[in-house]
Coordinates of C-alpha atoms in Angstrom, one line a residue:
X573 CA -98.0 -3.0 50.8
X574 CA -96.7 -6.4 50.2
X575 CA -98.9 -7.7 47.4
X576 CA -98.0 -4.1 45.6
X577 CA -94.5 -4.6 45.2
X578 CA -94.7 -8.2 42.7
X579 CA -93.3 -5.8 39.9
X580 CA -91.8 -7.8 37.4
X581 CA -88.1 -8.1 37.3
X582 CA -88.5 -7.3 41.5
X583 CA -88.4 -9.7 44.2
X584 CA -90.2 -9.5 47.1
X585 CA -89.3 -6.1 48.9
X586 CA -88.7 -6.1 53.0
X587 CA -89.6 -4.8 55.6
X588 CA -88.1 -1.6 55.3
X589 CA -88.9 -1.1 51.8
X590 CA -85.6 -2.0 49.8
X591 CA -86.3 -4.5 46.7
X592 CA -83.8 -6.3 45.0
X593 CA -84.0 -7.3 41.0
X594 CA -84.1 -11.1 39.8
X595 CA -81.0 -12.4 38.2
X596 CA -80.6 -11.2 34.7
X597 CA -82.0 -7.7 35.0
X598 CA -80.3 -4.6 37.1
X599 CA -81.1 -0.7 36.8
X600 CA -83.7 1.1 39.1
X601 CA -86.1 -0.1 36.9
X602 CA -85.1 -4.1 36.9
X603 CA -84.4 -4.0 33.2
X604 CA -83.1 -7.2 31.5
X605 CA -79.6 -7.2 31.1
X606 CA -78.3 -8.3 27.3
X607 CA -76.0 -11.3 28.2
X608 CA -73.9 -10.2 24.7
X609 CA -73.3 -7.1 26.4
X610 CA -71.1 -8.5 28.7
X611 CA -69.2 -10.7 26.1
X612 CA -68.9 -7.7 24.4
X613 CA -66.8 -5.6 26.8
X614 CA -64.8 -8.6 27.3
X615 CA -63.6 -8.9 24.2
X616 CA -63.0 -5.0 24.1
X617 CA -60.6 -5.4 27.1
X618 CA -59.0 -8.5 25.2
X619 CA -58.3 -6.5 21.7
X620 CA -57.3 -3.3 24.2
X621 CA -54.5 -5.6 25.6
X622 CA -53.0 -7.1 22.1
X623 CA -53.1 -4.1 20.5
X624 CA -51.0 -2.6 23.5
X625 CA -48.8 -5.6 23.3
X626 CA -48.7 -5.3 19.7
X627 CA -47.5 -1.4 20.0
X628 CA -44.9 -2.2 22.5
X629 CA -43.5 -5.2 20.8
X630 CA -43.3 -2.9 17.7
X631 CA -41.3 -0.6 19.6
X632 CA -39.1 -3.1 20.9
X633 CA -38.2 -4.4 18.2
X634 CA -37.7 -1.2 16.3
X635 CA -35.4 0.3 19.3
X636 CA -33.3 -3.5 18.8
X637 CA -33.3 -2.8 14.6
X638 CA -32.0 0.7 15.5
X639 CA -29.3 -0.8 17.8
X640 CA -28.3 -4.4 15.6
X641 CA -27.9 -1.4 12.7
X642 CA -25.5 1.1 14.1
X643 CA -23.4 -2.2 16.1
X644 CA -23.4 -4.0 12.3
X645 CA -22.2 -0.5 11.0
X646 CA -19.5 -0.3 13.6
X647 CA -18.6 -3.5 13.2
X648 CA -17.9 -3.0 9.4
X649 CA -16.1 0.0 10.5
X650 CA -13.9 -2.3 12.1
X651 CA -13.3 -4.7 9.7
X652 CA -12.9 -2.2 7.3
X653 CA -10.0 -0.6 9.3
X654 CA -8.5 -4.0 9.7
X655 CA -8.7 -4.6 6.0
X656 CA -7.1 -1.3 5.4
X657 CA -3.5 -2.5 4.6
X658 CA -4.0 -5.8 3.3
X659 CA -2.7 -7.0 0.2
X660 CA -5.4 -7.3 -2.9
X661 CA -6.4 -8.9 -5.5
X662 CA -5.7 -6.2 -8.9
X663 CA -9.0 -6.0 -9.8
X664 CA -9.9 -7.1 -13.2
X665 CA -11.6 -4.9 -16.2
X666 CA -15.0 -5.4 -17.5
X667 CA -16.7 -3.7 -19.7
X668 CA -20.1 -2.2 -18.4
X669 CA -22.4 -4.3 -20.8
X670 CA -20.5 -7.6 -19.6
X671 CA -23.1 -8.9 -17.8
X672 CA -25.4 -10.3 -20.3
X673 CA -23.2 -11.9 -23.4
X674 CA -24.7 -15.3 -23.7
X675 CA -27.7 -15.9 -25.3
X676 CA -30.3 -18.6 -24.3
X677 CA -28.2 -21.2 -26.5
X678 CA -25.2 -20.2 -25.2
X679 CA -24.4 -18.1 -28.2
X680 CA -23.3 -14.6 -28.4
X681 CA -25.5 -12.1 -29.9
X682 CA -24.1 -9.6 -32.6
X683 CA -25.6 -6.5 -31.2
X684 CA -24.4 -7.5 -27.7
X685 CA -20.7 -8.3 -29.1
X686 CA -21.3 -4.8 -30.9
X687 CA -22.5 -3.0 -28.1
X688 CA -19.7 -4.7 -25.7
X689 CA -16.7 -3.7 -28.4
X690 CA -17.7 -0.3 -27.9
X691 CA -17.8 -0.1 -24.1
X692 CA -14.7 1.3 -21.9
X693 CA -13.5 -1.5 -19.5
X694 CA -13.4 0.5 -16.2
X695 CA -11.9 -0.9 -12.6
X696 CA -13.7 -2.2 -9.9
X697 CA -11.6 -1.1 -7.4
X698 CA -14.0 -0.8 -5.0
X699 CA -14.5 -4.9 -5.2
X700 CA -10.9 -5.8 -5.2
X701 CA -10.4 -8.6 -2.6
X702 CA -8.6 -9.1 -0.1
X703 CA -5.4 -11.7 -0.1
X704 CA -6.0 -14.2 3.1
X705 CA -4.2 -17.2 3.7
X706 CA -5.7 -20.7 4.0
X707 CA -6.7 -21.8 7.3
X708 CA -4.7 -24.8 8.3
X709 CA -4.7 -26.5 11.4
X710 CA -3.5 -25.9 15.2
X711 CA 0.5 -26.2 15.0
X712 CA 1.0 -25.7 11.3
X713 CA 2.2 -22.1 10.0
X714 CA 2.5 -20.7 6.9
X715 CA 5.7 -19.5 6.9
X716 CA 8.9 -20.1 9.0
X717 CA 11.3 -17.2 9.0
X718 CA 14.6 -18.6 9.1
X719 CA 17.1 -16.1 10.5
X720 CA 20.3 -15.9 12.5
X721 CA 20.1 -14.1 16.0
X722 CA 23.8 -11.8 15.5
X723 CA 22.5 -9.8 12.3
X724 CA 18.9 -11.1 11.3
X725 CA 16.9 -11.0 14.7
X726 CA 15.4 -7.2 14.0
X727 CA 14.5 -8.1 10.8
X728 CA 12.5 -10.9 11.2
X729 CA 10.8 -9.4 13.9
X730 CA 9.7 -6.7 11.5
X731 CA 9.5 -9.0 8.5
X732 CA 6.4 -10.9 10.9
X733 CA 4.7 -7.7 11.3
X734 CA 4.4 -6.6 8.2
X735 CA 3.2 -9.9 7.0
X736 CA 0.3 -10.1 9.5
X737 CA 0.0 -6.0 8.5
X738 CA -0.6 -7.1 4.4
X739 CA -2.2 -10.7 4.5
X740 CA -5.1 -11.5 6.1
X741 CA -4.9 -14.1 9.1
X742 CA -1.1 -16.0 7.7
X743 CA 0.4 -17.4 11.0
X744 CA 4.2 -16.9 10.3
X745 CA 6.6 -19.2 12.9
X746 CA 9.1 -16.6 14.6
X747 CA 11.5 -18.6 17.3
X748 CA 11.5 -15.6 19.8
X749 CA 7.6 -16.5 19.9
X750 CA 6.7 -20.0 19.0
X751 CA 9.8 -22.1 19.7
X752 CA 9.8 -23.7 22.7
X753 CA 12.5 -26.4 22.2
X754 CA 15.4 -26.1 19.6
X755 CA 15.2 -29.9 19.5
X756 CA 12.2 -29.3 17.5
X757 CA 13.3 -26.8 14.7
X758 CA 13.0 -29.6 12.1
X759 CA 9.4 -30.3 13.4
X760 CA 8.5 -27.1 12.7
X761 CA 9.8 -26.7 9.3
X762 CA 7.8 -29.8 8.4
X763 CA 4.6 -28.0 9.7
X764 CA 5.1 -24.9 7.8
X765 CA 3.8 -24.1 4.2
X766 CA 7.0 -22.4 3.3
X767 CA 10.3 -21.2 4.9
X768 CA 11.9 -17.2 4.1
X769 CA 15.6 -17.6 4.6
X770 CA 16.8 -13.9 5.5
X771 CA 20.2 -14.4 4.6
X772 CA 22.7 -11.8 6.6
X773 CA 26.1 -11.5 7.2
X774 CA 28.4 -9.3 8.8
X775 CA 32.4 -7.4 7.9
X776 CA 35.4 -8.1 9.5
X777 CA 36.8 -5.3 11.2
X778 CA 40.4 -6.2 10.7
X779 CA 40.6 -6.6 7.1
X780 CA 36.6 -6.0 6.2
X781 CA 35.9 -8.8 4.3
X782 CA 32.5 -9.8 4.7
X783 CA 31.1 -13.0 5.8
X784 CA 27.9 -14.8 5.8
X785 CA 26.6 -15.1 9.3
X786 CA 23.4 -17.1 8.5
X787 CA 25.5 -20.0 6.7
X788 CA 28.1 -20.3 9.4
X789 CA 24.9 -20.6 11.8
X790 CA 24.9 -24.5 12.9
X791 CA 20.7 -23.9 13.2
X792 CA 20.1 -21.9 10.5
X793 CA 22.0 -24.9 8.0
X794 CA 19.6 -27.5 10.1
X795 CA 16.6 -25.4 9.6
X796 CA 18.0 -25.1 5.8
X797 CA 18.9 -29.4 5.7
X798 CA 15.0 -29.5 6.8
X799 CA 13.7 -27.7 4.4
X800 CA 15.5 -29.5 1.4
X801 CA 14.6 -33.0 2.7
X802 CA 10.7 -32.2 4.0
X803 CA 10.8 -30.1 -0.1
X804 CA 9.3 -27.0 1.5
X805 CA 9.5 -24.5 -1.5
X806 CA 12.4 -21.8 0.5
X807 CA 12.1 -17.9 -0.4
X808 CA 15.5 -15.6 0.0
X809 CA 15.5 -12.4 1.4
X810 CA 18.6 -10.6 0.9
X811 CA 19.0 -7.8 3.3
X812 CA 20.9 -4.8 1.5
X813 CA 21.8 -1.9 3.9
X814 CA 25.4 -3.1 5.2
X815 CA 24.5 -1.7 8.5
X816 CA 21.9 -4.3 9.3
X817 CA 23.9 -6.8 7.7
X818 CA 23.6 -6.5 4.3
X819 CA 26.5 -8.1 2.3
X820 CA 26.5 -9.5 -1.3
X821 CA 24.9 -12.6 -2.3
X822 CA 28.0 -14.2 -3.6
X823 CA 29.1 -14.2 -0.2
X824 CA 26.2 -16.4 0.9
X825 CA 26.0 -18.8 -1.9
X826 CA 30.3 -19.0 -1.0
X827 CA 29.9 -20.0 2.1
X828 CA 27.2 -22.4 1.7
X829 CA 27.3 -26.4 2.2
X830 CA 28.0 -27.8 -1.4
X831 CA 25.3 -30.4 -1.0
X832 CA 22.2 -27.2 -0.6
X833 CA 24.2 -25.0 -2.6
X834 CA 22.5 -26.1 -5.9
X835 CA 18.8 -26.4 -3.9
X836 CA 19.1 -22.9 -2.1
X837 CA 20.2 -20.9 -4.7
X838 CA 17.6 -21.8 -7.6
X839 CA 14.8 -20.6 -5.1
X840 CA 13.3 -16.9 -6.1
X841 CA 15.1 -14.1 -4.5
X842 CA 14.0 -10.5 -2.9
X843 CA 15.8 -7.9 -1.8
X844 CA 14.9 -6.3 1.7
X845 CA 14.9 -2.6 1.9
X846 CA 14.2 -0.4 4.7
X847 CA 12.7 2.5 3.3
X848 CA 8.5 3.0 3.4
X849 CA 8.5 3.0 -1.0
X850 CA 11.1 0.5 -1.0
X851 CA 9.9 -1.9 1.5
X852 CA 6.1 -1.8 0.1
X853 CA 8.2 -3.2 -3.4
X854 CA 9.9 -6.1 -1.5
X855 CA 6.3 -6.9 0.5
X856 CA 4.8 -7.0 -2.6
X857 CA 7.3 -9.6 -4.5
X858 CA 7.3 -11.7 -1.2
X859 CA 3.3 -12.3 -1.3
X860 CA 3.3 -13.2 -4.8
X861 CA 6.5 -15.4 -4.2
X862 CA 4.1 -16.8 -0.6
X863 CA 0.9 -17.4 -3.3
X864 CA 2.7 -19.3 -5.4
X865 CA 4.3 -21.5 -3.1
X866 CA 0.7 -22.2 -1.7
X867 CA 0.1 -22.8 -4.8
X868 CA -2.9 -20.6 -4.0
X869 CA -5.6 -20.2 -6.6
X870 CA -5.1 -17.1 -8.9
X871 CA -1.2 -17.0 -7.6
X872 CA 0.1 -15.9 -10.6
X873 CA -2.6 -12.7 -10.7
X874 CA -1.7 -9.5 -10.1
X875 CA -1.6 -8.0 -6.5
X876 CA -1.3 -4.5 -5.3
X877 CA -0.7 -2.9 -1.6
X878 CA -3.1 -0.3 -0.5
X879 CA -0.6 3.2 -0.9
X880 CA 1.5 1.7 -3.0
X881 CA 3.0 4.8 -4.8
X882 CA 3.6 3.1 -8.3
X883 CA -0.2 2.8 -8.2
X884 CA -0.6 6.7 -8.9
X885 CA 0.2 9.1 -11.9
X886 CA 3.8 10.8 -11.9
X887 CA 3.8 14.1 -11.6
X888 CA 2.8 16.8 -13.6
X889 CA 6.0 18.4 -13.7
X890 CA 4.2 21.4 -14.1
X891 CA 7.4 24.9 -14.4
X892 CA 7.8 28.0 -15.9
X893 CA 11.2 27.3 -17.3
X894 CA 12.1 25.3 -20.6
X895 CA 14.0 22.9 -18.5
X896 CA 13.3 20.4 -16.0
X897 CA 17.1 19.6 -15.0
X898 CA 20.5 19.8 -16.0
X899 CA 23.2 17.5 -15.7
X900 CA 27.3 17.6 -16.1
X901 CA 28.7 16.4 -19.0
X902 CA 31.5 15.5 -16.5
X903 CA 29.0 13.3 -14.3
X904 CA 29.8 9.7 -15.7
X905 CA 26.0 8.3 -16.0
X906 CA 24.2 10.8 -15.2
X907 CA 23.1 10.9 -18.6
X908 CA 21.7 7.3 -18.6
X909 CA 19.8 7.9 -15.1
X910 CA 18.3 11.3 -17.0
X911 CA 16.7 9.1 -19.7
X912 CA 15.4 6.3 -17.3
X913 CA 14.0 9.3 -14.9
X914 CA 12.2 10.7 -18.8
X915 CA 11.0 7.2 -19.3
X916 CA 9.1 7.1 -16.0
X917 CA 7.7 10.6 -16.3
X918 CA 6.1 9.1 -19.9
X919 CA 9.0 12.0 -21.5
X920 CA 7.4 15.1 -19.5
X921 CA 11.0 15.2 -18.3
X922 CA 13.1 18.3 -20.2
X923 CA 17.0 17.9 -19.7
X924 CA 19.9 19.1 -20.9
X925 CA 24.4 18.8 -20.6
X926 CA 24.9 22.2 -22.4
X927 CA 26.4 24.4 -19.8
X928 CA 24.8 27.5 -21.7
X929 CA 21.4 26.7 -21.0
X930 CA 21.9 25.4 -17.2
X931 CA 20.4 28.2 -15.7
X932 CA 17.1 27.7 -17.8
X933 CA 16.6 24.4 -15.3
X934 CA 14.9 24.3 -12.5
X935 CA 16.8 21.9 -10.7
X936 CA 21.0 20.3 -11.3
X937 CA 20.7 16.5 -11.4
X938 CA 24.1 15.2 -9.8
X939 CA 24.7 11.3 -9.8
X940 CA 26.2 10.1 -6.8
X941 CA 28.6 6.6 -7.3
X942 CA 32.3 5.3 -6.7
X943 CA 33.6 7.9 -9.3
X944 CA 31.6 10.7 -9.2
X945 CA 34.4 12.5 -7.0
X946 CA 37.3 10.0 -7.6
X947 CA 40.3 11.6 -8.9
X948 CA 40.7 13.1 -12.2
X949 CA 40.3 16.1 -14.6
X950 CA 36.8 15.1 -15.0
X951 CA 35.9 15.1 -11.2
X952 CA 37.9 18.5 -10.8
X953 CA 35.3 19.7 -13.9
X954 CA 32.0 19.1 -12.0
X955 CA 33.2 20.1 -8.7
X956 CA 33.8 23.2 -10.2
X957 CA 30.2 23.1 -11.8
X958 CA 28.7 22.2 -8.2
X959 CA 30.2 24.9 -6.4
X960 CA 29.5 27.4 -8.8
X961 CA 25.7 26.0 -8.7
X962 CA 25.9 25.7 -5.1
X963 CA 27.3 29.4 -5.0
X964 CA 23.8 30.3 -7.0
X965 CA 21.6 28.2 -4.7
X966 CA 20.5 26.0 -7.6
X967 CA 18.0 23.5 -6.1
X968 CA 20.1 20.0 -6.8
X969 CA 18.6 16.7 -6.8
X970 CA 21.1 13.6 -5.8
X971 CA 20.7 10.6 -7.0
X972 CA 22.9 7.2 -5.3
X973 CA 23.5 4.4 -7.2
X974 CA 22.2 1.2 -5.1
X975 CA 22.0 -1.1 -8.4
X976 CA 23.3 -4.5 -7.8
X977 CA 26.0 -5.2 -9.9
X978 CA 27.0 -1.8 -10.9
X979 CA 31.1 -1.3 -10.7
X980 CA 30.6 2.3 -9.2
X981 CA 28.3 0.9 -6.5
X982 CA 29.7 2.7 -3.4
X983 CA 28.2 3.3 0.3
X984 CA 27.0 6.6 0.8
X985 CA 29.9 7.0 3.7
X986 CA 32.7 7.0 1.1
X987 CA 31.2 9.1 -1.5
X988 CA 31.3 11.8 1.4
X989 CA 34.8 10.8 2.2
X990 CA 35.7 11.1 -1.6
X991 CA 33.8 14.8 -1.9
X992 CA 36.3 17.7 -2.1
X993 CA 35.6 19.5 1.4
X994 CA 34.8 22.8 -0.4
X995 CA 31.3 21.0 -1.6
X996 CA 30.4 19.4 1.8
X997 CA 31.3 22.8 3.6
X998 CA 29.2 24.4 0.8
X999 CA 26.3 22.2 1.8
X1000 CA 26.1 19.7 -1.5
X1001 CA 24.2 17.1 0.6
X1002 CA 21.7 19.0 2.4
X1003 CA 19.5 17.9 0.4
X1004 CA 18.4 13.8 1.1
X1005 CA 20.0 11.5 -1.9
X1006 CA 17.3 9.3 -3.7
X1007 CA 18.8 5.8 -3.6
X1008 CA 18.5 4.1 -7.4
X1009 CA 18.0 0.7 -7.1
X1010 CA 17.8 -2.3 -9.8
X1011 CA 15.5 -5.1 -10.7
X1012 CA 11.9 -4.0 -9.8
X1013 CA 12.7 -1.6 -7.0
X1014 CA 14.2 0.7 -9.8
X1015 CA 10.5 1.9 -10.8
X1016 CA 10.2 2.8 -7.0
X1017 CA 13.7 5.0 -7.2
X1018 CA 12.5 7.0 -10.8
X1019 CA 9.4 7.8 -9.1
X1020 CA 10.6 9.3 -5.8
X1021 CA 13.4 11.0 -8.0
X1022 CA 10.4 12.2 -10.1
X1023 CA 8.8 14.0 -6.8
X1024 CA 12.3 15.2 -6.1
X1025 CA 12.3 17.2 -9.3
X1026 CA 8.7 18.4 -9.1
X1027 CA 9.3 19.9 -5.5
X1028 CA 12.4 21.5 -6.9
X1029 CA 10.7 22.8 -10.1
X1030 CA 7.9 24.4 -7.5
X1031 CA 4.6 22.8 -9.1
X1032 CA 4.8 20.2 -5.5
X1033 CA 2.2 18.4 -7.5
X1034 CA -0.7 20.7 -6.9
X1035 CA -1.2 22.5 -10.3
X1036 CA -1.4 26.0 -8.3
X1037 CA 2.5 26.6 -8.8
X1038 CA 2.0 25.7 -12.6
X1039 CA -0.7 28.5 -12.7
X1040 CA 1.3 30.9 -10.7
X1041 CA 4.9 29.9 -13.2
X1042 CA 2.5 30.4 -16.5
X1043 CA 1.3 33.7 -15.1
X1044 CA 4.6 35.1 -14.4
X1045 CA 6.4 33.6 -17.7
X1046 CA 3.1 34.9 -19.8
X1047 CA 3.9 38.5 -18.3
X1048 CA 7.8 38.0 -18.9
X1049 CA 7.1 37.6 -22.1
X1050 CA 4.3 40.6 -22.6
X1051 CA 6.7 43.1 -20.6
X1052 CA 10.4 41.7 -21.9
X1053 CA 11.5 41.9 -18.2
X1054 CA 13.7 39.5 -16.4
X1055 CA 11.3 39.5 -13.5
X1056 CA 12.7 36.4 -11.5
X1057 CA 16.1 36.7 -12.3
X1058 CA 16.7 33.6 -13.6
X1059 CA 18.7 34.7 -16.7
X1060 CA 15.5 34.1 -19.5
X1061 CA 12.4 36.3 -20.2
X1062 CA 10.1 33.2 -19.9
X1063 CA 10.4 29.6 -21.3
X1064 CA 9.9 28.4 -24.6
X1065 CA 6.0 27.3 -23.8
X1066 CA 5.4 30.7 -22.3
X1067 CA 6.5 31.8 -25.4
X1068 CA 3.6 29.9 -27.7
X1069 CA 1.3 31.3 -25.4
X1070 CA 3.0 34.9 -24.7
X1071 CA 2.4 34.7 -28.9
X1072 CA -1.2 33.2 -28.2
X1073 CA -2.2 35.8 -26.0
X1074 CA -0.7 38.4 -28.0
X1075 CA -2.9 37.4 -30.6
X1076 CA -6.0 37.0 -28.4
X1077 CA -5.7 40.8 -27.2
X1078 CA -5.7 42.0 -30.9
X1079 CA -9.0 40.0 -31.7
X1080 CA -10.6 41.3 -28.6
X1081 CA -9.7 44.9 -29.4

């Protein structure tokens, strides 16, 4: 009935029976509804949504860390590559407890001092630095390689390369790349830092005097007049090999103008070599000769090149005979190269000139100059010597004199032509000679000669042979057998410890 349904929370029903609930309640019943309630699931939905957003920007951003890490690690692969060759900084020694000298007042404690005394300076060669030039601005250069086109062009185009190879971002001035007008070559000078003059020269064919190419070049002694005017601080490089153009430099300074004769010549000189050891020598003196005509800060530090083979130990020298090499008594200086070769081994080197004990050596040291083969009793001597080693496959180890200066100087070509043909047929220079060269480059020569030695002597700078020699000499010595055939029942230090081990047995039995 209609007066039955005024429940509360209910409207009025209808006709056919259906009621509906007032505003504010819901449920079969018509409860009230909690208006919080509502609120409440509102701000649910709202937290559910940050905390998504929240979650996914976390993942973002870790998936972009991830990413920004492994690019930033490539990256420094990169520049570490790049930075592989470049010159560096020597770096300097500190002592571990350096850190920490000064007291609050500036003054230096005594257990500190104490403590510091005591501690070993080590290398940080993992923080040496890396040379750079400045940076200087659009049209300037660093350098300008001054160089004439008949005899100098190839080396100037390698001379460019391995600058940019072993300083970090120089911008050297090469004609075949930056010159665009010859009218301009005194321009150019005036916008570099410094000018290399790669001095060159060429022999006549007729009657093979040489000559001085770059100074009887009309733009090279512009490029020269340019420099001495605009006082850009000039660098020589002397090229060596007289088949790229190496002639002596009293041929250049000869044939230069009188009026930059004076100027050119007081400037620092390096020679150019085109061997690996040698070349990493002359790179080396041209930086420091670059720094200090930057006047660059710290230009008169040390520098090093990454490989440079002066930068690791000699060899061990490690062989089962007493000697290391034997030289002729006949072979004018090869004495005098023998004593420099057992200065740079810091006097592991064991040599001898007795002829009796030339078969205890491991290798026959044979100095190659003007007069090694020349004419003469003496020359007759040790090519009898050679061939008789030769005849007994004695490992040899040639040495050329390269030294500036030196009156036997000779090229390699005529010391061949001078060779009785007996020795070349015999094969004397099957093995590669060692060039000795002066000045700062001789330190390069000892050390190569070194290696020379220590492949003939069998260690190859591994230790392993030296175990293997010791072995065989220690059981020379035990048995009394000749086992290698090499004339000697071990060496004189297999001997002490033949007599050691000897002596070991009977306190072990």
């Amino acid at each position: 009935p209609k007066g039955a349904n005024a429940t509360a929370g209910k409207e009025p029903c209808r006709a056919d029976g259906r009621c509906s609930c007032l505003p504010g309640r819901s449920g079969d019943l018509c409860e009230a509804v909690e208006e919080s309630s509502a609120w409440d699931r509102v701000k649910v939905k709202v937290i559910a949504a940050l905390a998504s957003g929240l979650i996914a920007f976390c993942l973002c951003a870790c998936l972009v860390y991830v990413r920004l890490r492994r690019r930033r690690r490539h990256l420094k692969g990169i520049i570490r590559d790049a930075e592989r060759d470049f010159a560096r900084w020597e770096p300097a020694l500190e002592s571990a407890s350096s850190r920490s000298l000064l007291s609050r007042g500036g003054t230096l404690h005594r257990s500190v001092s104490r403590r510091v005394t005591r501690a070993k300076p080590r290398p940080r060669d993992n923080k040496a630095r890396v040379i750079s030039a400045m940076g200087l601005p659009d049209g300037r250069y660093h350098v300008f390689l001054s160089h004439v086109w008949s005899s100098g062009q190839d080396q100037a185009k390698a001379l460019k390369g391995q600058l940019q190879r072993y300083v970090q971002n120089i911008s050297p001035f090469l004609d075949v790349d930056n010159l665009d007008d010859t009218a301009r070559l005194e321009e150019h000078i005036g916008n570099s830092e410094a000018v290399i003059v790669l001095l060159t020269g060429s022999t006549a064919v007729a009657d093979g005097a040489p000559a001085s190419d770059y100074m009887r070049s009309r733009n090279c002694l512009r490029e020269l007049r340019a420099a001495v005017e605009r006082k850009r601080p000039l660098i020589l490089l002397l090229e060596t090999d007289p088949s790229h153009g190496g002639v002596p430099l009293d041929v250049h300074r000869a044939e230069c103008p009188d009026e930059l004769r004076e100027h050119v010549f007081a400037a620092p000189l390096v020679t150019w070599h085109r061997l690996r050891p040698f070349q990493m020598c002359s790179m080396k003196l041209l930086i420091v000769e670059l720094l200090r005509a930057w006047k660059a800060a710290g230009a008169d530090q040390p520098i090093f090149l990454p490989g440079d083979l002066l930068r690791s130990p000699p060899p061990p020298l490690a062989t089962k005979r007493s000697l290391h090499v034997y030289f002729s008594r006949d072979n004018a200086g090869a004495a005098a190269v023998a004593a420099g070769i057992a200065e740079a081994s810091g006097q592991q080197l064991r040599s001898t000139d007795d002829p009796a004990q030339a078969r205890a050596a491991c290798a026959f040291l044979l100095y190659l100059n003007g007069a090694t083969f020349a004419a003469g009793e003496r020359a007759e001597a040790l090519g009898r010597e050679v061939h008789e080693a030769l005849e007994g496959d004695r490992p040899f180890v040639l040495v050329h004199e390269r030294r500036d200066g030196d009156a036997g100087a000779a090229t390699f070509d005529d010391i061949i032509a001078a060779t009785p043909a007996a020795l070349r047929e015999a094969g004397i220079y099957r093995p590669i000679a060692t060039p000795l060269h002066g000045g700062p480059h001789a330190d390069v020569s000892y050390r190569l000669i070194l290696e020379r030695i220590d492949a003939a002597c069998g260690s190859g700078g591994g230790g392993v042979g030296g175990i293997l020699s010791d072995a065989l000499n220690l059981t020379e010595k035990l048995t009394g057998l000749d086992l290698d055939d090499d004339g000697h029942v071990g060496s004189e230090q297999s001997a002490r410890e033949a007599k050691g081990a000897k002596s070991t047995i009977t306190v072990a039995k």
